[in-house]
Amino acid sequence: MPQITYRKALNDAFVEEILRDENVIIMGEEVAEYNGAYKVTEGLWKRFGDRRIIDTPISEAAFVGLGVGAAMMGLRPVIEMMFWSFIFVAYDQLVNNAGFIRYMSGGLINIPMVVRGPANGGTNVGATHSHTPENMLANIPGLKVVCPATAYDAKGLMKTAIRDNDTVCVMENTLLYNEKWEVPEEEYTIPLGVADIKREGTDISFIAFGRAVLTCLKAAEILQQKHGINAEVLDLRSIRPLDEDSILRTVSKTHRAVVVEENKPFCGIGAQIAATIQEKAFDELDAPVLRVSALDAPAIYSPPIEKLQLPTPERVIKRALEIL
Amino acid sequence: MTNTGNLTSQPQQQPPSPPHAPSRSIAPSKNYAQDPVNQSLTNDQKVEFLSQMYRIRRFEQAALRYYNQGKMGGFLHLYIGQESIAVATVSVLTENDHIITAYRDHGHALAVGMTMNECMAELFGKRTGCSKGKGGSMHFFAPDKRFWGGHGIVAGQTPLGLGIAFALKYRGIRGACFTFLGDGAVNQGVFSESLNLASLWNIPVIFVIENNLYSMGTSLRRSSAIRSCLAQRAEGFNMPWDTVDGANFYEVRSKLAAALSRAHEESRPTLLEIFTYRHYGHSVADANAKKYRSEEEIELYKQYHDPIRHWQNTLLEEGVITAEDAEEIDRAAKQEAADSAAFAEASDYPSLDELFDDVYWEIDNKTPTSKYGRYFFGDDVPQRFLNQDHNVS
């Protein structure tokens, strides 16, 4: 199976969906002539032209809102946020319009839109450009949120997101764009709401999503080599819908869990998962559910310190050893 | 009917001048009645417009009575005084033209053909409402009638109208979207962004500012740096614009039709500002409706700038209707409104379980993939929305 980058996997997903469905358009800042700020849309404008690949002025609120209006009419806009950090100037459009119009119309209107882009820290761009708003958006009934960790998942989830009849927020990661994974050449999709066991184990469960999955995989290898501990890594992939079954299944298998995320801890996804486990699998637990997250301050600029602000394999191992 | 006045009486003096200094007419003639778009009207159509305006007014007055009786919650933003705008707009639409508006949406909803029953039931929070009791006063929708809401956040609908028109253009459909907003909405950033995109991309959208002089309790003079004219802001975006007297039904039609023609023929946007006045407060809960403006001002506008009074007098002068006809039209509207309230009263509220419907398409349509993952959270989610496959043993 060929190895391709996370970036190329996304790009391939766009090409396939643009060719499949006349209603799919891509819109955002620098997505066309510039080939994308992070080159995720590279080559698309040259291949598909102005009609399908559309550069916008820096007006996130207007072009996210335009996407909602076009989606109400049946188009399937894929709207790029150069950074998910910029969604805050378009928050009303995403939450009140994309999120709630279906409900407030009694189900008469659908908003089949994708909003996508990188949502990550770790690139020394300061607090304004390092937001990970998956918890905020997953808090909105009506929106869906997915956070792919690998090229395979990025492509399969993106294709499903574009075909979904509700608005899906796809949160990518600039630190993963150049990473390579095996991706089959034949077409595939991945349903939203299905978690994936990225590493089988028996002693403890690391539950994570996005780049934190890779951190957990590294931690698991070290635990195996240095401590003889066999950790299972569950990649949620989708935050809403959430694969609660897989969470409860891995906990009932290993009886110990650490939830790992690159978001801040307060009201984070980890809190939701921990609450779910204690409520529904309390008797399965041999130890408290622990959490590893970004350290709870705005993303710091200082490069060596920001590395430590995000979850590291060492911090995951340290927490794991507390309950083993 | 002390709150409606005798609409058949003739004004005794000239109405106050609209507070517009500049005007750049886009209509072919100042004699709007002679505009071909108005010349072609039949008497039946003219009577229908009057009837539609009466329907909106009597519907809302009925709604107000039931609101005050505690039959509905939340806000009730009345359109009374502005009826000509929604009715004139619908009168110029062609088959692929669309409408979207803000939270003062009852008039537009009735004008596009939504029934009083479904609208009143929505206000009562009943299952038979247009949004099944889930949207309320500010969130009426009828996509089958090309009416896309009903939006609660000031100016939040402006890029949506742009997107609707974008989709028409993308598909090569000859159509446009009338996107309504109030005078308060012009100060929101997203509106300026939308104007820029509309002009930059030649989108067939018509932004219509219904300028009723007050954004809630803040007068135009306290909210806009350009006080004399809001539509003039279009010049900053290389967009045609015009101002309109909302009480002159022929003029409203003329200028809407001119803008629509520009959208259809040239795929160019227009910004219209229609001078109008709301007789009631921002919402019913607006206890200060008579504090930020004088009683005299309200009375003056009711007497001299009421679109129903003006249109009715026009039809009387033209000999299209008699005073008795007008009374019959009014009576029918009142009866329809009363009947709608009875319908709403007799309807059921949605069930608690229905709270979870209409959130996600997958769930509502019970698709195979809807069984993956959990969509709703908390201990009160009904069983039918939960995946029952928790294999914890």
Tab-separated table of C-alpha atoms in Angstrom, chain B residues 68-309:
chain	number	residue	atom	x	y	z
B	68	ASN	CA	-50.559	39.729	26.752
B	69	GLN	CA	-52.753	36.891	27.978
B	70	GLY	CA	-49.640	34.815	28.572
B	71	LYS	CA	-50.264	32.400	25.709
B	72	MET	CA	-46.745	32.727	24.346
B	73	GLY	CA	-43.271	33.307	25.686
B	74	GLY	CA	-40.193	35.167	24.627
B	75	PHE	CA	-40.228	38.028	22.200
B	76	LEU	CA	-42.838	39.287	19.778
B	77	HIS	CA	-41.364	41.778	17.298
B	78	LEU	CA	-44.305	43.370	15.535
B	79	TYR	CA	-44.109	44.410	11.893
B	80	ILE	CA	-47.107	46.724	12.112
B	81	GLY	CA	-46.427	49.885	10.125
B	82	GLN	CA	-44.001	48.126	7.767
B	83	GLU	CA	-46.423	45.797	5.935
B	84	SER	CA	-46.021	47.362	2.510
B	85	ILE	CA	-42.429	46.184	2.275
B	86	ALA	CA	-42.998	42.444	2.657
B	87	VAL	CA	-46.137	42.500	0.502
B	88	ALA	CA	-44.552	44.572	-2.254
B	89	THR	CA	-41.504	42.313	-2.264
B	90	VAL	CA	-43.494	39.141	-2.703
B	91	SER	CA	-45.493	40.887	-5.442
B	92	VAL	CA	-42.399	41.330	-7.621
B	93	LEU	CA	-40.858	37.874	-7.095
B	94	THR	CA	-40.467	35.531	-10.020
B	95	GLU	CA	-40.270	31.776	-9.723
B	96	ASN	CA	-36.613	31.539	-8.750
B	97	ASP	CA	-36.378	34.503	-6.416
B	98	HIS	CA	-35.914	34.015	-2.700
B	99	ILE	CA	-36.414	35.915	0.567
B	100	ILE	CA	-34.599	35.913	3.890
B	101	THR	CA	-35.078	38.289	6.779
B	102	ALA	CA	-34.273	38.992	10.415
B	103	TYR	CA	-36.362	38.462	13.525
B	104	ARG	CA	-39.240	40.806	12.595
B	105	ASP	CA	-40.422	38.084	10.268
B	106	HIS	CA	-44.179	37.540	10.635
B	107	GLY	CA	-45.004	39.888	7.778
B	108	HIS	CA	-42.655	38.238	5.326
B	109	ALA	CA	-43.890	34.798	6.376
B	110	LEU	CA	-47.552	35.612	5.763
B	111	ALA	CA	-46.761	37.488	2.576
B	112	VAL	CA	-44.996	34.488	1.009
B	113	GLY	CA	-48.028	32.356	1.716
B	114	MET	CA	-47.432	30.729	5.073
B	115	THR	CA	-50.769	30.212	6.786
B	116	MET	CA	-51.888	32.158	9.816
B	117	ASN	CA	-52.559	28.832	11.495
B	118	GLU	CA	-48.998	27.551	11.289
B	119	CYS	CA	-47.598	30.944	12.243
B	120	MET	CA	-49.892	31.486	15.217
B	121	ALA	CA	-49.346	27.921	16.394
B	122	GLU	CA	-45.597	28.533	16.269
B	123	LEU	CA	-46.040	31.608	18.455
B	124	PHE	CA	-48.037	29.503	20.892
B	125	GLY	CA	-45.163	26.967	20.920
B	126	LYS	CA	-47.340	24.230	19.502
B	127	ARG	CA	-46.428	21.148	17.485
B	128	THR	CA	-48.571	22.370	14.587
B	129	GLY	CA	-46.406	25.464	14.250
B	130	CYS	CA	-44.350	26.065	11.134
B	131	SER	CA	-41.224	25.001	13.030
B	132	LYS	CA	-43.041	22.476	15.263
B	133	GLY	CA	-42.783	24.911	18.142
B	134	LYS	CA	-38.980	24.793	17.991
B	135	GLY	CA	-38.223	28.168	16.482
B	136	GLY	CA	-40.660	30.691	17.891
B	137	SER	CA	-41.488	34.187	16.709
B	138	MET	CA	-38.053	34.999	15.297
B	139	HIS	CA	-37.550	31.738	13.424
B	140	PHE	CA	-40.258	31.108	10.836
B	141	PHE	CA	-39.141	29.201	7.713
B	142	ALA	CA	-40.834	28.000	4.526
B	143	PRO	CA	-38.181	26.786	2.083
B	144	ASP	CA	-40.935	25.421	-0.195
B	145	LYS	CA	-42.041	29.038	-0.600
B	146	ARG	CA	-38.440	30.181	-1.007
B	147	PHE	CA	-38.567	31.871	2.390
B	148	TRP	CA	-35.435	31.064	4.369
B	149	GLY	CA	-36.265	32.661	7.741
B	150	GLY	CA	-36.597	34.283	10.284
B	151	HIS	CA	-33.149	34.915	11.969
B	152	GLY	CA	-32.607	36.060	15.513
B	153	ILE	CA	-29.112	37.512	15.533
B	154	VAL	CA	-28.899	41.031	14.137
B	155	ALA	CA	-27.332	40.889	10.630
B	156	GLY	CA	-26.672	37.149	11.004
B	157	GLN	CA	-28.883	36.488	7.986
B	158	THR	CA	-27.038	38.861	5.674
B	159	PRO	CA	-24.344	36.414	4.503
B	160	LEU	CA	-26.972	33.678	4.243
B	161	GLY	CA	-28.875	35.729	1.679
B	162	LEU	CA	-25.597	36.173	-0.119
B	163	GLY	CA	-25.072	32.411	-0.076
B	164	ILE	CA	-28.550	31.703	-1.420
B	165	ALA	CA	-27.904	34.072	-4.325
B	166	PHE	CA	-24.438	32.577	-4.780
B	167	ALA	CA	-26.004	29.122	-5.145
B	168	LEU	CA	-28.433	30.433	-7.778
B	169	LYS	CA	-25.576	31.906	-9.750
B	170	TYR	CA	-23.448	28.787	-9.318
B	171	ARG	CA	-26.227	26.710	-10.854
B	172	GLY	CA	-26.902	29.180	-13.636
B	173	ILE	CA	-30.427	29.882	-12.400
B	174	ARG	CA	-31.883	33.289	-13.209
B	175	GLY	CA	-32.941	34.332	-9.725
B	176	ALA	CA	-32.069	36.568	-6.822
B	177	CYS	CA	-32.360	36.743	-3.057
B	178	PHE	CA	-33.975	39.649	-1.245
B	179	THR	CA	-32.098	39.913	2.029
B	180	PHE	CA	-33.823	42.075	4.627
B	181	LEU	CA	-32.274	43.754	7.622
B	182	GLY	CA	-33.083	46.563	10.006
B	183	ASP	CA	-31.343	49.878	10.408
B	184	GLY	CA	-29.530	48.510	13.472
B	185	ALA	CA	-27.993	45.683	11.460
B	186	VAL	CA	-26.002	47.975	9.194
B	187	ASN	CA	-23.509	48.472	12.010
B	188	GLN	CA	-22.622	44.794	12.269
B	189	GLY	CA	-19.332	43.791	10.676
B	190	VAL	CA	-20.719	40.805	8.842
B	191	PHE	CA	-23.087	43.066	6.892
B	192	SER	CA	-20.209	45.142	5.535
B	193	GLU	CA	-18.313	41.959	4.704
B	194	SER	CA	-21.365	40.680	2.860
B	195	LEU	CA	-21.742	43.889	0.854
B	196	ASN	CA	-18.145	43.622	-0.228
B	197	LEU	CA	-18.423	39.989	-1.301
B	198	ALA	CA	-21.713	40.631	-3.104
B	199	SER	CA	-20.215	43.395	-5.193
B	200	LEU	CA	-16.804	41.762	-5.640
B	201	TRP	CA	-18.337	38.547	-6.954
B	202	ASN	CA	-21.358	40.035	-8.765
B	203	ILE	CA	-23.861	38.115	-6.692
B	204	PRO	CA	-27.568	38.627	-7.520
B	205	VAL	CA	-28.569	39.652	-4.014
B	206	ILE	CA	-30.669	42.655	-3.002
B	207	PHE	CA	-30.070	43.932	0.490
B	208	VAL	CA	-33.089	45.794	1.804
B	209	ILE	CA	-32.712	47.922	4.898
B	210	GLU	CA	-36.088	48.391	6.523
B	211	ASN	CA	-35.222	51.613	8.261
B	212	ASN	CA	-37.748	52.137	11.028
B	213	LEU	CA	-35.455	54.690	12.699
B	214	TYR	CA	-34.752	52.732	15.869
B	215	SER	CA	-32.412	49.853	16.579
B	216	MET	CA	-34.276	48.737	19.667
B	217	GLY	CA	-34.244	52.001	21.654
B	218	THR	CA	-31.272	53.636	19.947
B	219	SER	CA	-32.216	56.134	17.299
B	220	LEU	CA	-30.483	56.343	13.956
B	221	ARG	CA	-28.926	59.609	15.052
B	222	ARG	CA	-27.209	57.849	17.906
B	223	SER	CA	-26.059	54.793	15.941
B	224	SER	CA	-24.896	55.744	12.465
B	225	ALA	CA	-22.011	58.043	11.592
B	226	ILE	CA	-23.784	58.850	8.339
B	227	ARG	CA	-27.104	59.979	9.711
B	228	SER	CA	-28.972	61.060	6.649
B	229	CYS	CA	-28.801	57.865	4.668
B	230	LEU	CA	-27.796	54.296	5.340
B	231	ALA	CA	-27.960	53.026	1.774
B	232	GLN	CA	-25.183	55.427	0.852
B	233	ARG	CA	-22.792	53.036	2.533
B	234	ALA	CA	-23.085	50.964	-0.648
B	235	GLU	CA	-20.769	53.439	-2.339
B	236	GLY	CA	-17.922	52.073	-0.237
B	237	PHE	CA	-18.510	48.779	-2.007
B	238	ASN	CA	-19.099	49.997	-5.545
B	239	MET	CA	-22.726	48.921	-5.310
B	240	PRO	CA	-25.843	50.656	-6.675
B	241	TRP	CA	-28.238	51.946	-4.044
B	242	ASP	CA	-31.452	53.854	-3.595
B	243	THR	CA	-33.839	55.095	-0.956
B	244	VAL	CA	-37.542	54.331	-0.918
B	245	ASP	CA	-40.618	55.727	0.781
B	246	GLY	CA	-42.164	52.665	2.375
B	247	ALA	CA	-45.616	54.204	2.574
B	248	ASN	CA	-45.806	54.562	-1.190
B	249	PHE	CA	-46.653	51.089	-2.397
B	250	TYR	CA	-46.075	51.909	-6.042
B	251	GLU	CA	-42.657	53.331	-5.264
B	252	VAL	CA	-41.661	50.301	-3.210
B	253	ARG	CA	-42.667	48.018	-6.062
B	254	SER	CA	-40.899	50.142	-8.658
B	255	LYS	CA	-37.616	50.195	-6.858
B	256	LEU	CA	-37.683	46.569	-5.779
B	257	ALA	CA	-38.444	45.598	-9.366
B	258	ALA	CA	-35.595	47.746	-10.667
B	259	ALA	CA	-33.175	46.116	-8.253
B	260	LEU	CA	-34.491	42.680	-9.140
B	261	SER	CA	-34.037	43.425	-12.809
B	262	ARG	CA	-30.421	44.438	-12.169
B	263	ALA	CA	-29.865	41.144	-10.338
B	264	HIS	CA	-31.474	39.128	-13.122
B	265	GLU	CA	-29.986	40.943	-16.089
B	266	GLU	CA	-26.563	41.975	-14.830
B	267	SER	CA	-26.041	39.700	-11.825
B	268	ARG	CA	-25.324	42.807	-9.782
B	269	PRO	CA	-26.352	43.463	-6.186
B	270	THR	CA	-28.274	46.502	-4.939
B	271	LEU	CA	-28.656	48.101	-1.538
B	272	LEU	CA	-32.095	49.606	-0.911
B	273	GLU	CA	-33.129	51.563	2.130
B	274	ILE	CA	-36.844	51.705	2.696
B	275	PHE	CA	-38.027	54.376	5.059
B	276	THR	CA	-40.675	52.953	7.358
B	277	TYR	CA	-41.865	53.062	10.945
B	278	ARG	CA	-42.943	50.532	13.501
B	279	HIS	CA	-46.019	51.505	15.443
B	280	TYR	CA	-45.146	49.289	18.383
B	281	GLY	CA	-41.960	48.813	20.362
B	282	HIS	CA	-38.904	46.825	19.357
B	283	SER	CA	-40.646	43.855	20.951
B	284	VAL	CA	-43.741	43.635	23.098
B	285	ALA	CA	-41.459	43.518	26.101
B	286	ASP	CA	-40.115	46.946	25.052
B	287	ALA	CA	-41.441	48.862	28.036
B	288	ASN	CA	-39.736	52.010	26.845
B	289	ALA	CA	-41.331	52.083	23.407
B	290	LYS	CA	-42.750	55.497	24.170
B	291	LYS	CA	-39.744	56.848	26.045
B	292	TYR	CA	-37.104	57.004	23.331
B	293	ARG	CA	-39.620	58.584	20.979
B	294	SER	CA	-42.548	60.844	21.680
B	295	GLU	CA	-46.213	59.920	21.616
B	296	GLU	CA	-46.642	62.700	19.110
B	297	GLU	CA	-44.082	61.158	16.784
B	298	ILE	CA	-45.777	57.772	16.871
B	299	GLU	CA	-49.156	59.364	16.248
B	300	LEU	CA	-47.784	61.423	13.376
B	301	TYR	CA	-46.430	58.364	11.621
B	302	LYS	CA	-49.615	56.404	12.197
B	303	GLN	CA	-51.593	59.242	10.652
B	304	TYR	CA	-49.335	60.137	7.750
B	305	HIS	CA	-47.017	57.257	7.062
B	306	ASP	CA	-49.176	54.203	7.474
B	307	PRO	CA	-48.725	52.024	4.384
B	308	ILE	CA	-52.176	50.449	4.701
B	309	ARG	CA	-53.895	53.776	4.992
